[in-house]
Amino acid sequence: MRRSKRRTRTVTAYRDGDTLVVLIPARLSKAEEAHWVAEMQRKLLKGEPRKLPSVKPSDETLLRRCAELSTRYLRGRAVPRSVRWVPPMRTRWASCTPADGTIRVSEHLKSVPAWVLDYVLVHELAHLLVASHNAKFWELVQEYPKTDRAIGYLEGLSAAAGLGMVTED
């Protein structure tokens, strides 16, 4: 359980490995805290079987490329469970779910140069190690030497095609 002075109304829960983390407003009493921890645990347990469907198989070429990039730029520490192409996303080039190790790559990227796709894969692999876009995350991503160039390419592609895609997730 974590109390937050900034959190004023909402209660949120998530799993961190085998640990249930419940985020609550700092003003709640111990009784309210106990209630919300139990309630969020019940909701999370109830929803888990539905929320953990079998992972779709990886695109083997993407998975192999991720292994190469992880070895080269992230010392092999980022190991995705699956990596696959998905229908074009409306606001992102790719996405990652660190909790289950899945990476999804928009089919918009099937026609970009390999070095641009490599940047996107390194970006998502870094999310397996650091979920947020903090300084540590960007330090990992910057190990890829064409990061800035690839971001510029994606921004230009998005603007030219009127896609409205973001490069920073």
Short mmCIF file of C-alpha atoms in Angstrom, two decimals:
data_model
loop_
_atom_site.label_atom_id
_atom_site.label_comp_id
_atom_site.label_asym_id
_atom_site.label_seq_id
_atom_site.Cartn_x
_atom_site.Cartn_y
_atom_site.Cartn_z
CA MET A 1 0.00 0.00 0.00
CA ARG A 2 1.25 3.47 -0.89
CA ARG A 3 -0.21 6.75 0.30
CA SER A 4 -0.03 9.83 -1.88
CA LYS A 5 -0.65 13.45 -0.96
CA ARG A 6 -1.25 14.25 -4.64
CA ARG A 7 -3.89 11.53 -5.00
CA THR A 8 -7.15 13.03 -3.73
CA ARG A 9 -10.01 10.74 -4.75
CA THR A 10 -9.00 7.66 -6.67
CA VAL A 11 -7.73 4.30 -5.51
CA THR A 12 -5.67 2.21 -7.91
CA ALA A 13 -4.10 -1.22 -7.68
CA TYR A 14 -1.62 -3.19 -9.75
CA ARG A 15 0.71 -6.15 -9.41
CA ASP A 16 4.45 -5.73 -9.08
CA GLY A 17 5.59 -9.33 -9.45
CA ASP A 18 3.83 -11.23 -6.67
CA THR A 19 3.09 -8.04 -4.71
CA LEU A 20 -0.22 -6.17 -4.83
CA VAL A 21 0.41 -2.41 -4.79
CA VAL A 22 -2.56 -0.23 -3.80
CA LEU A 23 -2.29 3.54 -4.28
CA ILE A 24 -4.59 5.55 -2.00
CA PRO A 25 -5.07 9.18 -0.98
CA ALA A 26 -3.01 10.10 2.10
CA ARG A 27 -6.10 11.44 3.92
CA LEU A 28 -7.81 8.03 4.24
CA SER A 29 -8.16 6.52 7.70
CA LYS A 30 -6.68 3.12 8.61
CA ALA A 31 -10.17 1.59 8.38
CA GLU A 32 -10.70 3.06 4.90
CA GLU A 33 -7.24 1.87 3.92
CA ALA A 34 -8.04 -1.68 5.05
CA HIS A 35 -11.35 -1.57 3.16
CA TRP A 36 -9.73 -0.39 -0.09
CA VAL A 37 -6.83 -2.84 0.10
CA ALA A 38 -9.30 -5.72 0.51
CA GLU A 39 -11.60 -4.35 -2.20
CA MET A 40 -8.82 -3.83 -4.72
CA GLN A 41 -7.38 -7.27 -3.96
CA ARG A 42 -10.81 -8.81 -4.58
CA LYS A 43 -11.24 -6.89 -7.86
CA LEU A 44 -7.75 -7.70 -9.08
CA LEU A 45 -8.11 -11.41 -8.29
CA LYS A 46 -11.56 -11.53 -9.87
CA GLY A 47 -10.30 -9.95 -13.08
CA GLU A 48 -7.01 -11.83 -13.45
CA PRO A 49 -8.22 -14.91 -15.33
CA ARG A 50 -9.95 -12.69 -17.90
CA LYS A 51 -7.05 -10.29 -18.19
CA LEU A 52 -4.42 -12.91 -18.84
CA PRO A 53 -5.47 -14.47 -22.13
CA SER A 54 -2.96 -16.59 -23.94
CA VAL A 55 -0.40 -14.37 -25.58
CA LYS A 56 -0.58 -14.34 -29.35
CA PRO A 57 2.45 -15.86 -31.00
CA SER A 58 5.34 -13.60 -31.88
CA ASP A 59 6.41 -12.61 -35.30
CA GLU A 60 9.64 -14.63 -35.27
CA THR A 61 11.57 -12.08 -37.30
CA LEU A 62 10.68 -9.28 -34.87
CA LEU A 63 11.48 -11.49 -31.88
CA ARG A 64 14.91 -12.39 -33.31
CA ARG A 65 15.62 -8.73 -34.09
CA CYS A 66 14.69 -7.75 -30.53
CA ALA A 67 17.10 -10.37 -29.17
CA GLU A 68 19.90 -8.92 -31.33
CA LEU A 69 19.11 -5.34 -30.31
CA SER A 70 18.82 -6.23 -26.63
CA THR A 71 22.20 -7.94 -26.75
CA ARG A 72 23.87 -5.09 -28.63
CA TYR A 73 22.41 -2.08 -26.80
CA LEU A 74 20.89 -3.28 -23.50
CA ARG A 75 23.41 -5.97 -22.47
CA GLY A 76 20.78 -8.64 -23.16
CA ARG A 77 18.68 -7.60 -20.16
CA ALA A 78 15.44 -6.92 -22.07
CA VAL A 79 13.83 -10.21 -23.05
CA PRO A 80 10.32 -9.91 -24.46
CA ARG A 81 7.90 -12.81 -24.22
CA SER A 82 6.37 -11.91 -27.56
CA VAL A 83 6.79 -9.29 -30.27
CA ARG A 84 4.23 -8.98 -33.03
CA TRP A 85 2.85 -6.75 -35.73
CA VAL A 86 -0.59 -5.32 -35.02
CA PRO A 87 -3.04 -3.35 -37.15
CA PRO A 88 -2.13 0.34 -37.35
CA MET A 89 -2.49 2.11 -34.01
CA ARG A 90 -4.08 5.55 -33.95
CA THR A 91 -1.65 7.35 -31.65
CA ARG A 92 1.47 5.18 -31.24
CA TRP A 93 4.09 3.48 -33.31
CA ALA A 94 4.35 0.61 -30.84
CA SER A 95 3.45 -0.35 -27.30
CA CYS A 96 4.82 -2.52 -24.55
CA THR A 97 3.27 -4.23 -21.55
CA PRO A 98 6.14 -4.80 -19.10
CA ALA A 99 3.96 -6.93 -16.80
CA ASP A 100 3.66 -9.71 -19.38
CA GLY A 101 6.65 -8.89 -21.58
CA THR A 102 4.70 -8.24 -24.77
CA ILE A 103 5.59 -5.74 -27.47
CA ARG A 104 3.19 -4.74 -30.25
CA VAL A 105 4.44 -2.90 -33.33
CA SER A 106 2.13 -0.95 -35.63
CA GLU A 107 1.98 -2.16 -39.20
CA HIS A 108 2.59 1.49 -40.16
CA LEU A 109 6.26 0.64 -39.54
CA LYS A 110 6.50 -2.20 -42.04
CA SER A 111 7.69 0.21 -44.72
CA VAL A 112 10.18 2.31 -42.71
CA PRO A 113 13.95 1.86 -42.99
CA ALA A 114 15.39 -0.87 -40.75
CA TRP A 115 17.25 1.64 -38.56
CA VAL A 116 13.95 3.39 -37.73
CA LEU A 117 12.25 0.11 -36.81
CA ASP A 118 15.33 -0.76 -34.73
CA TYR A 119 14.91 2.48 -32.76
CA VAL A 120 11.25 1.69 -32.06
CA LEU A 121 12.17 -1.82 -30.91
CA VAL A 122 14.97 -0.52 -28.64
CA HIS A 123 12.50 2.02 -27.23
CA GLU A 124 9.99 -0.72 -26.38
CA LEU A 125 12.70 -3.07 -25.09
CA ALA A 126 13.84 -0.30 -22.73
CA HIS A 127 10.28 -0.23 -21.36
CA LEU A 128 10.74 -3.82 -20.24
CA LEU A 129 13.46 -2.49 -17.95
CA VAL A 130 12.04 0.96 -17.07
CA ALA A 131 8.30 1.51 -17.47
CA SER A 132 8.26 5.32 -17.47
CA HIS A 133 9.98 7.88 -19.68
CA ASN A 134 12.39 9.01 -16.98
CA ALA A 135 16.09 9.84 -17.28
CA LYS A 136 17.13 6.20 -16.77
CA PHE A 137 14.80 5.11 -19.57
CA TRP A 138 16.20 7.68 -22.02
CA GLU A 139 19.75 6.75 -21.00
CA LEU A 140 18.99 3.18 -22.11
CA VAL A 141 17.34 4.29 -25.37
CA GLN A 142 20.25 6.61 -26.19
CA GLU A 143 22.51 3.53 -26.36
CA TYR A 144 21.02 3.13 -29.84
CA PRO A 145 23.16 5.52 -31.92
CA LYS A 146 20.43 6.60 -34.36
CA THR A 147 17.84 7.50 -31.70
CA ASP A 148 17.61 11.22 -32.49
CA ARG A 149 17.65 10.63 -36.23
CA ALA A 150 14.89 7.99 -35.97
CA ILE A 151 12.72 10.25 -33.80
CA GLY A 152 13.06 12.97 -36.44
CA TYR A 153 12.16 10.50 -39.19
CA LEU A 154 9.04 9.34 -37.31
CA GLU A 155 7.97 12.91 -36.56
CA GLY A 156 8.34 13.79 -40.24
CA LEU A 157 6.47 10.67 -41.33
CA SER A 158 3.65 11.42 -38.92
CA ALA A 159 3.37 15.05 -40.06
CA ALA A 160 3.53 14.21 -43.77
CA ALA A 161 0.89 11.49 -43.49
CA GLY A 162 -1.27 13.45 -41.05
CA LEU A 163 -1.14 10.55 -38.60
CA GLY A 164 -0.75 12.46 -35.34
CA MET A 165 1.52 9.74 -33.98
CA VAL A 166 3.74 10.37 -30.96
CA THR A 167 7.36 9.30 -30.78
CA GLU A 168 7.71 9.35 -27.00
CA ASP A 169 4.90 6.86 -26.29
#
